[in-house]
Amino acid sequence: MHIVVCVKQVPDSREIRIDPNTNTLVRQGVPAIVNYYDLHGLEEALRFKDEQGAEVTVISMGPPSADKALKQCVSMGADRAILISDRAFAGADTLATSYVVSKTVEKVAQEFGPVDVVFCGKQTLDGDTGQVGPGVACRLDYEQLTYVEKVVEINDQAKTITVHRHLEDGVEVVKTKMPVLITALSELNKPRRASLPGVINASRYKPIVWTTNDFADLDRAKIGLKGSPTIVSKTWVPEPRKIDTKMIASGEAAAIASELVAALWSTELPTRLGW
Amino acid sequence: MAEQQNDKRGAGKVQPVPEQDFSDYAGLMVIVEQRAGVAKKVSWQLLGEAKRMADKINAPVYALVMGHNVRHLADEAISRGADKVYLCDSPVLEQYRTRPYSRVSLDVIRTYKPEIVLVGATYTGRDLAGAIATHLPTGLTADCTQLDVDENRVLHASRPAFSEKMLATILCKQYKPQMATARPGVFLELAADSTRKGEVVSVSSPMSEAEVVTEVLDFLELTDRINMEDHEVIVAGGKGLGNAEGFKLLQELADALGGVVGASRAVVDMKWIDHDHQVGQTGSTVRAKLYFAIGISGAVQHVVGMQNCDVIVAINNDPEAPIFKVSHYGIVGDLYNVVPAIIKAVKEKRGLPFAANTANG
Ligand SMILES: Cc1cc2nc3c(=O)[nH]c(=O)nc-3n(C[C@H](O)[C@H](O)[C@H](O)COP(=O)(O)OP(=O)(O)OC[C@H]3O[C@@H](n4cnc5c(N)ncnc54)[C@H](O)[C@@H]3O)c2cc1C
Ligand SMILES: Nc1ncnc2c1ncn2[C@@H]1O[C@H](COP(=O)(O)O)[C@@H](O)[C@H]1O
């Protein structure tokens, strides 16, 4: 069993502020982290490795500094980490990213053995689309199971997998054949902390780095900015809606309540809501 | 038009595309999502928005309805603004699965060439849209909250970025169709009008059951899994409640108003209430007719999810709380003092019975 986990190093978007004077993003000092959901994919792969044995390869497309994210994955227990890094990949949208990631999975399969399961996160904190997972699955012609909150069974003999998919109104129990791409929700598990030997191992580990030249058949028209159909035409900070707030005078609770009720009943609400 | 069918797994590997001429692409298409013959609200919301844009550029509105025994949804789509509905009614589409649904969508899009394709940003919609856009291939903008089209028929798809701190407008000029998924609860549906006329075109499914390897074994409906977007009155509580018990009081107010209970993320994180109730950036975007924010400070991540409600009432003991800036009515006071009085006043006004033991009565 060979499992590939796709991870992305992202700025911790919670820490990003807007400069009120220039209305631009302040990225300085914002820590880079492994995308939160991707760690849930990794944890699921590692659990399977612990229970039934598997080889876990982690891949990431990003700048050289993303090797830190990969080392973190190795410290948790991944067997191998590959950084796909090249200036030519810069500016990729989800279509171009899924192309490079899928090419990487193919190459990983050629060099290190056939892949049974690929994990992606539900979405990234920065791109925030959840489109790369389905994109990779389509390009590899794998079955895709998105928004998985529980892996019920992986049958390595029959090469089948059964999961719970999270939907707005319930849970879908779905069974499919490998190879399969799964996108992970945080409900899936609780990612482990790295063990001390893991940390020591990772500190010595050097991720494999692949550039465009390492791929035999990469179509240059499909990567980076050139391979990206979408363009950001503008960004702006939304104006808050202008509202005249009517403050209801403080005083006795009963007086406040009847004033509010009178105010609500003077609008169209009671008719529109059928009160 | 039809895809190469040399791969029995279905949609097949993504094929390289030759340089294409897109001049014959026209119209806006909405992919209608349904479960067991009931359409998701977001489908009609997107049809309403598509119609608004179509009128601007004088273009037709199409709906794509897929499922089994879903003919009635084609008629409903017409009543909600579609000029033409492509209907694929087949047993293989009984339950949503990526491959058969994306195969039908790809066939319809490649044959009838809509210029813009909109899909609800639900779990299923995002799963499907991601697959379709990759196969076409074309650009796909996720989770839009504003849509517009210009005189050159370019879709301006805007979406929140960086934890809702900014909005970004994304264009896809070189490929067609231009695709976007859009959030439920943001756009306005047209009232159903059964006198509207439209055409229904039946299409067949290119895949048969034997070719589909994925099986849906079961669907566990979670009746307590609540869809905040579906409700017209929401009584939301935050950390100011002090403890999980506080939600009982809010439930009582919600019951009196015929609504449901919502929450800020702070209280979801503390497990006082389930995540399905969360309103905001990482929860639901709601457009209720009446929204109470009780003991909620009004952090931007919460506000983005509720600011478009028709009437907003805030109750907070801190007169400086930012929530007041987005509220129509503000009450400064202790919620445990004010809320029971409001429950009483509402029940009196509506002539509802009083429980024997009203909390903090
Ligand atoms: C990436 C990211 C995503 C997020 N997504 C969301 C989201 O989707 N939804 C969301 O809600 N938040 C979200 N947040 C969190 C958000 O930033 C706030 O932390 C959160 O909304 C605060 O919740 P609160 O208002 O309940 O708590 P607090 O900010 O602690 O406010 C409690 C309020 O209650 C008032 N209060 C206290 N006691 C009483 C009383 N007795 N009577 C009346 N008032 C009282 C206080 O004055 C205060 O204003 C997100 C944050 C991040 C970083
Ligand atoms: N540059 C990347 N390298 C590796 N995996 C990625 C990359 N970008 C996205 N992914 C994977 O795709 C998932 C969805 O990303 P997104 O579509 O950007 O929300 C992430 O959680 C990752 O698992």
XYZ file of C-alpha atoms and ligand atoms in Angstrom:
712
model
C 0.000 0.000 0.000
C 1.382 3.358 -1.065
C -0.305 6.567 0.065
C 0.508 10.046 -1.238
C -0.410 13.082 0.849
C -0.593 16.512 -0.825
C 0.314 19.357 1.481
C 0.667 23.060 0.997
C 2.539 25.551 3.092
C 0.293 28.545 3.672
C 0.462 31.837 5.533
C -1.582 31.562 8.709
C -4.398 33.696 7.353
C -5.741 34.408 10.813
C -2.633 36.501 11.374
C -2.951 38.537 8.206
C -4.099 42.099 8.829
C -5.243 44.863 6.570
C -3.286 48.082 6.738
C -6.097 50.598 7.318
C -4.199 53.370 5.549
C -3.358 51.557 2.345
C -6.074 48.880 2.387
C -3.449 46.285 1.541
C -2.508 43.023 3.209
C 0.212 43.066 5.812
C 2.053 39.797 5.336
C 5.167 40.638 7.306
C 5.691 38.423 10.295
C 2.833 36.125 9.311
C 3.930 32.593 10.152
C 3.923 29.884 7.467
C 2.166 26.704 8.528
C 1.193 23.391 7.000
C -2.346 23.848 5.740
C -4.532 22.720 8.601
C -6.695 20.222 6.685
C -3.688 18.605 5.006
C -2.448 17.425 8.402
C -5.708 15.516 8.806
C -4.993 13.756 5.502
C -1.494 12.936 6.713
C -2.766 11.642 10.044
C -5.187 9.287 8.288
C -2.362 7.959 6.111
C -0.116 7.469 9.142
C -2.872 5.662 11.032
C -3.222 3.242 8.205
C 0.541 2.804 8.147
C 0.539 2.064 11.892
C -2.303 -0.424 11.670
C -1.700 -2.294 8.429
C 1.613 -1.061 7.068
C 1.962 1.402 4.222
C 4.462 3.673 2.637
C 3.596 7.360 2.971
C 4.957 9.916 0.499
C 4.265 13.599 1.082
C 4.397 16.029 -1.828
C 4.207 19.786 -1.990
C 4.462 22.335 -4.747
C 5.908 25.558 -3.454
C 8.963 27.751 -2.908
C 12.194 26.279 -1.444
C 11.118 27.440 2.025
C 8.260 24.917 1.882
C 10.761 22.193 2.756
C 10.047 23.155 6.356
C 6.466 22.006 5.938
C 7.653 18.729 4.445
C 10.078 18.169 7.305
C 7.231 18.630 9.736
C 5.371 15.844 7.923
C 8.458 13.620 8.123
C 8.744 14.344 11.840
C 5.196 13.041 12.235
C 6.041 9.810 10.420
C 5.981 10.251 6.638
C 8.527 8.048 4.864
C 9.413 10.332 2.011
C 8.931 13.995 1.105
C 9.105 15.630 -2.297
C 9.216 19.334 -2.994
C 8.195 20.390 -6.488
C 9.760 23.764 -6.844
C 10.471 25.928 -9.850
C 10.025 29.568 -10.735
C 7.985 28.393 -13.723
C 5.272 27.134 -11.361
C 4.662 30.573 -9.857
C 1.283 32.206 -10.314
C -0.561 28.908 -10.711
C -4.313 28.819 -10.154
C -6.120 25.614 -9.234
C -6.094 24.259 -12.794
C -2.332 24.690 -13.192
C -1.660 23.486 -9.635
C -3.677 20.329 -10.093
C -1.792 19.652 -13.320
C 1.624 19.803 -11.641
C 0.459 17.889 -8.568
C -1.029 15.140 -10.746
C 2.180 14.900 -12.788
C 4.062 14.550 -9.524
C 1.820 11.726 -8.325
C 2.437 9.949 -11.649
C 6.174 10.337 -11.259
C 6.054 9.188 -7.657
C 4.185 6.091 -8.820
C 6.792 5.396 -11.499
C 9.763 5.808 -9.214
C 8.516 4.492 -5.909
C 5.676 2.129 -6.740
C 1.986 2.308 -7.663
C -0.177 4.654 -5.628
C -3.396 3.403 -4.015
C -4.676 6.456 -2.176
C -4.013 10.200 -2.486
C -5.033 12.500 0.342
C -5.680 16.205 -0.102
C -7.059 18.650 2.417
C -10.637 19.901 2.161
C -9.251 23.282 1.118
C -6.340 25.604 1.771
C -6.365 28.593 4.077
C -5.020 30.880 1.357
C -6.410 29.556 -1.936
C -9.501 28.416 -0.116
C -11.128 26.674 -3.061
C -11.107 22.928 -2.477
C -10.663 22.579 -6.228
C -7.167 21.146 -6.391
C -8.288 17.770 -5.000
C -10.980 17.111 -7.632
C -8.620 18.514 -10.266
C -5.884 16.030 -9.360
C -8.354 13.124 -9.244
C -9.710 13.954 -12.722
C -6.288 14.283 -14.243
C -5.138 10.978 -12.753
C -8.472 9.347 -13.619
C -8.846 8.229 -9.998
C -12.165 7.968 -8.213
C -12.735 11.039 -6.029
C -14.259 11.108 -2.560
C -14.466 14.659 -1.246
C -15.295 16.001 2.227
C -14.576 12.737 3.992
C -15.190 12.782 7.744
C -14.522 9.116 8.428
C -12.690 6.274 6.723
C -14.738 3.191 7.547
C -12.618 0.583 5.835
C -9.643 0.279 3.568
C -9.410 -3.201 2.112
C -5.946 -3.564 0.688
C -6.684 -7.024 -0.781
C -9.884 -6.113 -2.595
C -8.537 -2.579 -3.211
C -11.764 -1.035 -2.008
C -12.389 1.802 0.373
C -15.517 2.864 2.262
C -15.932 6.324 3.752
C -18.434 8.730 5.245
C -18.845 11.893 3.183
C -20.109 14.946 5.010
C -23.065 16.719 3.394
C -25.219 19.629 4.533
C -28.114 17.384 5.489
C -26.477 14.147 6.486
C -23.758 11.611 5.923
C -23.281 9.593 2.789
C -21.698 6.142 3.066
C -19.738 5.582 -0.127
C -17.678 2.680 -1.342
C -15.291 2.783 -4.257
C -12.274 1.148 -5.828
C -8.689 2.250 -5.557
C -6.874 4.202 -6.761
C -8.815 6.940 -5.065
C -8.316 10.566 -4.075
C -9.785 11.648 -0.761
C -10.194 15.181 0.551
C -9.995 15.352 4.329
C -12.182 17.224 6.806
C -10.998 18.068 10.301
C -13.590 15.670 11.756
C -11.532 12.814 10.296
C -9.038 12.580 13.157
C -6.734 14.480 15.477
C -3.264 14.934 13.973
C -0.491 13.562 16.175
C 2.401 15.509 17.589
C 5.839 14.550 16.327
C 7.748 12.140 18.546
C 11.276 12.991 19.670
C 12.862 10.388 17.343
C 10.642 11.783 14.608
C 11.957 15.274 15.171
C 15.557 14.034 15.144
C 14.929 12.058 11.972
C 13.325 15.056 10.290
C 16.145 17.401 11.233
C 18.532 15.249 9.202
C 16.069 14.600 6.382
C 16.499 16.375 3.058
C 13.338 16.429 0.937
C 13.754 15.344 -2.674
C 13.456 18.389 -4.923
C 12.036 18.175 -8.446
C 12.057 21.049 -10.913
C 10.443 21.231 -14.364
C 13.572 19.562 -15.783
C 12.958 16.435 -13.740
C 9.699 15.747 -15.564
C 9.928 14.038 -18.942
C 6.612 15.210 -20.346
C 5.540 18.360 -18.568
C 3.548 20.627 -20.863
C 4.968 24.099 -20.274
C 1.785 25.721 -21.535
C -0.128 24.210 -18.628
C 1.998 25.383 -15.721
C 2.351 28.586 -13.746
C 0.701 31.805 -14.794
C 0.479 30.691 -18.423
C -1.478 27.583 -17.537
C -3.918 29.483 -15.340
C -7.200 30.568 -16.930
C -8.249 32.769 -14.029
C -6.816 36.177 -13.235
C -7.373 38.377 -10.223
C -8.585 41.665 -11.635
C -8.891 43.526 -8.373
C -9.029 43.177 -4.628
C -10.707 45.517 -2.203
C -11.770 45.813 1.394
C -15.560 45.710 1.585
C -17.390 48.762 2.929
C -19.539 47.882 5.879
C -23.276 48.296 5.228
C -24.466 51.692 6.417
C -27.108 51.275 9.037
C -28.838 53.729 11.335
C -28.849 51.806 14.539
C -31.770 52.576 16.786
C -30.605 52.116 20.357
C -33.364 51.099 22.681
C -33.051 53.067 25.880
C -31.730 51.187 28.836
C -34.110 50.800 31.715
C -36.437 48.139 33.031
C -36.219 44.919 31.059
C -39.978 44.888 30.544
C -39.920 48.425 29.100
C -37.040 47.524 26.741
C -38.875 44.399 25.639
C -42.127 46.161 24.866
C -40.303 48.898 22.988
C -38.516 46.281 20.865
C -41.702 44.341 20.217
C -43.528 47.526 19.248
C -40.693 48.425 16.884
C -40.659 44.973 15.257
C -44.419 44.961 14.887
C -44.331 48.341 13.184
C -42.367 46.768 10.292
C -43.519 44.303 7.661
C -41.981 41.421 9.605
C -45.166 40.054 11.204
C -46.885 39.849 7.799
C -43.877 38.429 6.014
C -43.297 35.843 8.709
C -46.955 35.005 9.168
C -46.928 35.832 12.897
C -18.292 16.753 -29.133
C -18.627 13.400 -27.470
C -15.615 12.422 -25.507
C -13.279 9.649 -26.256
C -14.752 6.613 -24.647
C -11.718 4.442 -24.561
C -11.682 4.398 -20.804
C -14.278 2.364 -19.053
C -13.959 4.297 -15.820
C -16.000 7.088 -17.222
C -15.052 10.666 -17.849
C -11.611 9.362 -18.745
C -8.320 11.112 -18.454
C -8.256 14.793 -19.108
C -7.484 15.290 -22.775
C -5.206 17.988 -24.110
C -7.186 20.762 -25.778
C -6.393 22.238 -29.142
C -6.635 26.023 -29.569
C -10.319 26.758 -29.451
C -12.692 29.281 -30.871
C -15.316 30.179 -28.312
C -17.334 32.658 -30.369
C -20.404 30.420 -30.486
C -20.720 30.219 -26.687
C -23.764 32.083 -25.331
C -26.106 32.184 -22.365
C -25.871 31.464 -18.674
C -26.372 27.983 -17.258
C -27.154 26.973 -13.699
C -26.600 23.382 -12.630
C -29.525 22.490 -10.387
C -28.697 20.434 -7.314
C -31.311 18.142 -5.832
C -31.664 15.289 -3.391
C -34.522 12.836 -3.731
C -36.306 15.154 -6.142
C -36.118 18.218 -3.916
C -34.018 21.082 -5.267
C -31.511 22.844 -3.069
C -32.486 26.462 -2.503
C -29.169 27.683 -3.811
C -30.116 26.424 -7.277
C -33.043 28.844 -7.490
C -30.984 31.608 -5.913
C -28.429 31.188 -8.698
C -31.148 31.107 -11.355
C -32.411 34.425 -9.976
C -28.926 35.896 -10.199
C -28.340 34.384 -13.651
C -31.591 35.960 -14.867
C -30.532 39.349 -13.540
C -27.219 39.105 -15.409
C -28.833 37.663 -18.533
C -31.220 40.605 -18.778
C -28.246 42.930 -18.675
C -26.607 41.347 -21.728
C -29.752 40.083 -23.392
C -28.800 36.411 -23.147
C -30.784 33.250 -22.428
C -30.814 31.428 -19.087
C -30.409 27.660 -19.052
C -30.794 25.155 -16.264
C -29.303 21.683 -16.194
C -31.372 19.238 -14.159
C -29.938 15.800 -13.438
C -31.389 12.978 -11.379
C -33.972 10.214 -11.467
C -37.675 11.072 -11.619
C -36.917 14.779 -11.594
C -39.039 16.013 -14.507
C -40.953 18.284 -12.091
C -37.713 20.121 -11.348
C -37.407 21.112 -15.006
C -40.805 22.806 -14.753
C -39.834 24.385 -11.464
C -36.627 25.713 -13.039
C -38.689 27.424 -15.735
C -40.934 28.960 -13.122
C -37.776 30.228 -11.400
C -36.360 31.976 -14.454
C -34.893 29.404 -16.883
C -35.675 29.847 -20.592
C -34.505 26.368 -21.454
C -33.867 23.318 -19.303
C -31.631 20.424 -20.207
C -33.035 17.439 -18.395
C -31.189 14.194 -17.878
C -33.452 11.754 -16.092
C -31.792 8.400 -15.606
C -31.537 5.688 -12.939
C -27.757 6.044 -12.976
C -28.289 9.564 -11.597
C -30.488 8.415 -8.701
C -27.730 9.386 -6.296
C -24.994 11.919 -6.845
C -21.707 10.415 -7.952
C -18.949 12.451 -9.529
C -18.384 10.514 -12.747
C -21.892 10.040 -14.120
C -22.893 13.580 -13.137
C -19.776 15.143 -14.610
C -20.160 13.127 -17.828
C -23.674 14.445 -18.398
C -22.593 17.989 -17.537
C -19.628 17.815 -19.903
C -21.756 16.526 -22.760
C -24.347 19.250 -22.276
C -21.790 22.043 -21.889
C -19.796 20.922 -24.933
C -22.899 20.500 -27.065
C -24.916 23.551 -26.081
C -22.009 25.856 -25.224
C -23.170 28.132 -22.422
C -20.887 31.074 -21.864
C -21.210 31.064 -18.091
C -21.866 28.077 -15.809
C -22.883 28.545 -12.169
C -22.973 25.858 -9.488
C -23.973 26.109 -5.817
C -20.985 26.066 -3.472
C -22.326 23.108 -1.529
C -20.326 19.945 -0.811
C -21.827 18.276 -3.857
C -21.651 21.376 -6.042
C -17.996 21.922 -5.302
C -17.220 18.271 -5.953
C -18.932 18.419 -9.347
C -17.723 21.861 -10.448
C -14.099 20.965 -9.689
C -14.344 17.889 -11.886
C -16.132 19.611 -14.775
C -13.776 22.593 -14.901
C -10.737 20.312 -14.998
C -12.090 18.252 -17.868
C -13.254 21.155 -20.028
C -10.729 22.692 -19.090
C -11.594 26.152 -17.887
C -11.196 28.529 -14.969
C -13.379 28.078 -11.903
C -13.848 30.682 -9.180
C -14.877 29.208 -5.841
C -17.392 30.382 -3.291
C -18.475 33.625 -4.899
C -20.563 36.145 -3.003
C -20.967 38.681 -5.829
C -21.479 38.038 -9.515
C -21.710 40.417 -12.402
C -21.275 40.448 -16.140
C -19.926 43.309 -18.252
C -20.799 44.460 -21.768
C -18.158 42.115 -23.200
C -19.952 39.250 -21.454
C -17.029 38.714 -19.096
C -18.079 37.259 -15.751
C -16.820 39.232 -12.765
C -16.809 36.632 -10.017
C -16.030 38.068 -6.602
C -15.194 36.097 -3.521
C -13.851 36.673 -0.059
C -10.128 36.205 0.382
C -7.793 36.050 3.351
C -10.296 35.123 6.009
C -12.937 37.451 4.567
C -10.733 40.449 5.124
C -10.780 41.270 1.447
C -12.814 40.597 -1.632
C -11.195 39.614 -4.896
C -12.739 39.823 -8.352
C -11.657 37.025 -10.643
C -11.991 36.876 -14.416
C -11.513 34.105 -16.935
C -11.194 35.764 -20.319
C -9.479 33.213 -22.493
C -11.568 30.131 -21.843
C -15.255 29.280 -22.051
C -17.445 28.642 -20.295
C -16.557 30.912 -17.405
C -17.370 28.955 -14.276
C -18.086 29.831 -10.665
C -19.458 28.201 -7.576
C -21.510 30.568 -5.432
C -22.473 30.475 -1.799
C -25.936 29.504 -0.619
C -27.926 32.244 1.052
C -26.304 35.138 -0.773
C -28.325 35.608 -3.966
C -32.035 36.179 -4.322
C -34.340 33.685 -5.966
C -37.236 34.802 -8.172
C -40.692 34.000 -6.884
C -42.003 30.885 -8.618
C -44.174 31.946 -11.556
C -45.981 29.033 -13.185
C -47.076 31.170 -16.138
C -43.486 31.520 -17.337
C -42.795 29.636 -20.547
C -39.727 27.621 -21.341
C -38.479 24.653 -23.263
C -37.352 21.300 -21.851
C -34.718 19.398 -23.808
C -34.130 15.810 -22.770
C -30.596 14.490 -22.894
C -29.406 10.980 -22.196
C -26.757 9.809 -19.810
C -23.591 8.688 -21.547
C -22.778 6.313 -18.687
C -24.595 3.187 -17.611
C -24.600 1.730 -14.114
C -22.184 -1.030 -15.131
C -19.536 1.589 -15.879
C -19.734 3.311 -12.487
C -17.425 1.912 -9.822
C -18.538 4.127 -6.949
C -21.527 2.986 -4.905
C -23.551 5.004 -2.422
C -24.313 2.402 0.232
C -26.412 4.552 2.486
C -27.470 8.060 3.329
C -27.788 8.792 7.011
C -30.008 11.782 7.228
C -29.148 13.886 10.213
C -32.380 15.537 11.163
C -30.594 17.499 13.838
C -28.091 18.693 11.264
C -29.532 22.059 10.626
C -29.170 24.217 7.556
C -28.955 27.753 8.801
C -29.492 29.186 5.317
C -32.999 27.768 5.212
C -34.369 29.754 8.144
C -36.065 33.131 8.228
C -35.605 33.854 11.915
C -32.316 33.151 13.685
C -31.568 33.751 17.344
C -27.790 33.548 17.624
C -25.806 33.373 20.834
C -22.146 33.960 21.619
C -19.678 33.730 24.421
C -21.684 36.283 26.386
C -24.081 33.448 27.261
C -21.474 32.304 29.750
C -22.348 28.628 29.451
C -23.997 26.053 27.210
C -27.181 26.204 29.291
C -27.758 29.699 27.956
C -28.867 28.223 24.650
C -32.011 26.923 26.334
C -33.097 30.492 26.865
C -32.298 31.383 23.265
C -34.192 28.325 22.067
C -37.214 29.594 23.923
C -36.972 32.954 22.163
C -36.429 31.176 18.837
C -39.537 29.054 19.467
C -41.578 32.131 20.277
C -40.460 33.760 17.014
C -40.740 30.600 14.906
C -37.006 30.479 14.329
C -33.874 28.500 15.084
C -30.796 28.977 17.209
C -27.503 30.130 15.679
C -24.069 30.660 17.160
C -20.716 32.390 16.940
C -17.610 30.362 16.428
C -16.380 31.014 19.949
C -19.196 28.921 21.426
C -18.917 26.235 18.757
C -15.222 25.893 19.597
C -16.155 25.440 23.246
C -18.633 22.745 22.194
C -21.649 24.531 23.661
C -23.436 23.885 20.383
C -22.860 21.985 17.155
C -20.892 23.494 14.260
C -23.934 23.352 11.970
C -25.332 26.308 13.907
C -22.307 28.488 13.306
C -22.817 31.671 11.342
C -19.919 33.436 9.700
C -16.913 32.964 7.560
C -16.281 29.374 8.535
C -19.938 28.646 9.115
C -23.055 29.602 7.184
C -23.885 32.803 5.346
C -27.472 33.645 6.211
C -30.037 36.053 4.847
C -32.711 35.708 7.487
C -35.569 38.173 7.749
C -34.823 38.617 11.451
C -31.511 37.973 13.208
C -30.795 38.316 16.908
C -27.124 38.560 17.945
C -27.084 37.939 21.666
C -23.818 38.113 23.599
C -21.902 38.263 20.333
C -19.223 40.921 20.001
C -19.474 41.279 16.212
C -16.061 40.163 14.965
C -15.739 40.647 11.218
C -15.709 36.878 10.670
C -19.122 36.640 12.286
C -20.530 39.748 10.655
C -19.790 38.619 7.105
C -22.149 35.722 7.639
C -25.147 37.718 8.893
C -24.852 41.327 7.722
C -27.335 40.820 4.899
C -30.216 39.855 7.154
C -33.215 42.174 6.783
C -33.580 43.157 10.427
C -30.782 42.693 12.954
C -31.213 43.057 16.716
C -28.153 43.067 18.986
C -28.154 42.543 22.724
C -24.850 43.160 24.465
C -23.795 44.580 27.819
C -20.882 46.427 26.251
C -22.102 49.644 24.580
C -18.926 49.696 22.470
C -19.445 46.207 21.008
C -18.919 46.370 17.221
C -22.062 44.322 16.624
C -24.137 47.481 17.215
C -22.637 49.041 14.072
C -24.327 46.467 11.870
C -27.584 46.229 13.815
C -30.909 47.954 13.236
C -31.892 47.730 16.874
C -29.419 47.757 19.733
C -30.064 46.918 23.347
C -27.335 47.534 25.906
C -27.944 45.265 28.841
C -27.465 41.905 30.479
C -28.961 39.290 28.195
C -30.209 37.230 31.148
C -32.211 40.238 32.200
C -33.508 41.329 28.800
C -34.139 38.089 26.907
C -36.735 36.616 29.299
C -38.641 39.895 29.098
C -38.543 39.790 25.292
C -39.786 36.190 25.299
C -42.668 37.249 27.496
C -43.527 40.270 25.351
C -43.378 38.287 22.097
C -45.568 35.523 23.495
C -48.101 38.040 24.710
C -48.139 39.798 21.379
C -48.551 36.550 19.460
C -50.945 35.022 21.976
C -48.686 32.046 22.631
C -48.984 29.968 25.789
C -46.447 30.430 28.577
C -44.426 27.467 29.819
C -45.036 26.648 33.464
C -41.417 27.230 34.285
C -39.911 29.945 32.142
C -36.149 30.187 32.545
C -35.290 33.087 34.819
C -38.960 33.969 34.300
C -10.095 32.135 10.279
C -11.197 32.516 11.231
C -12.492 32.181 10.927
C -13.542 32.531 11.805
N -14.813 32.208 11.463
C -15.829 32.600 12.281
C -17.201 32.313 11.970
O -17.512 31.687 10.945
N -18.163 32.735 12.810
C -17.866 33.414 13.965
O -18.819 33.765 14.704
N -16.603 33.671 14.300
C -15.576 33.285 13.499
N -14.292 33.536 13.883
C -14.040 34.018 15.239
C -14.267 35.514 15.436
O -13.083 36.189 15.112
C -14.604 35.796 16.915
O -13.582 35.278 17.726
C -15.930 35.218 17.376
O -16.962 35.549 16.469
C -16.258 35.749 18.743
O -17.400 35.111 19.248
P -18.316 35.848 20.324
O -18.791 37.144 19.762
O -19.348 34.864 20.730
O -17.338 36.045 21.564
P -16.695 37.368 22.167
O -15.947 38.106 21.145
O -15.973 36.956 23.392
O -17.954 38.266 22.543
C -18.835 38.012 23.596
C -19.728 39.232 23.737
O -20.732 38.988 24.705
C -20.929 40.157 25.482
N -21.486 39.736 26.774
C -20.858 39.089 27.792
N -21.708 38.826 28.774
C -22.909 39.312 28.413
C -24.192 39.362 29.044
N -24.413 38.807 30.235
N -25.203 39.969 28.377
C -25.002 40.528 27.150
N -23.808 40.501 26.529
C -22.772 39.896 27.148
C -19.563 40.794 25.551
O -19.661 42.194 25.784
C -18.987 40.493 24.173
O -19.267 41.536 23.247
C -13.251 33.200 13.020
C -11.931 33.527 13.311
C -10.912 33.209 12.434
C -9.518 33.601 12.777
N 0.848 23.700 -4.040
C 0.301 22.568 -3.594
N 1.080 21.468 -3.383
C 0.539 20.318 -2.938
N -0.763 20.158 -2.655
C -1.584 21.208 -2.846
C -1.099 22.458 -3.334
N -2.155 23.305 -3.415
C -3.239 22.627 -3.002
N -2.902 21.350 -2.653
C -3.804 20.298 -2.116
O -5.134 20.563 -2.524
C -5.973 20.839 -1.409
C -7.024 21.873 -1.775
O -6.420 23.099 -2.098
P -7.228 24.360 -2.648
O -7.957 23.899 -3.880
O -6.179 25.393 -2.930
O -8.198 24.787 -1.581
C -5.022 21.222 -0.290
O -5.582 20.984 0.988
C -3.810 20.347 -0.594
O -4.000 19.015 -0.124
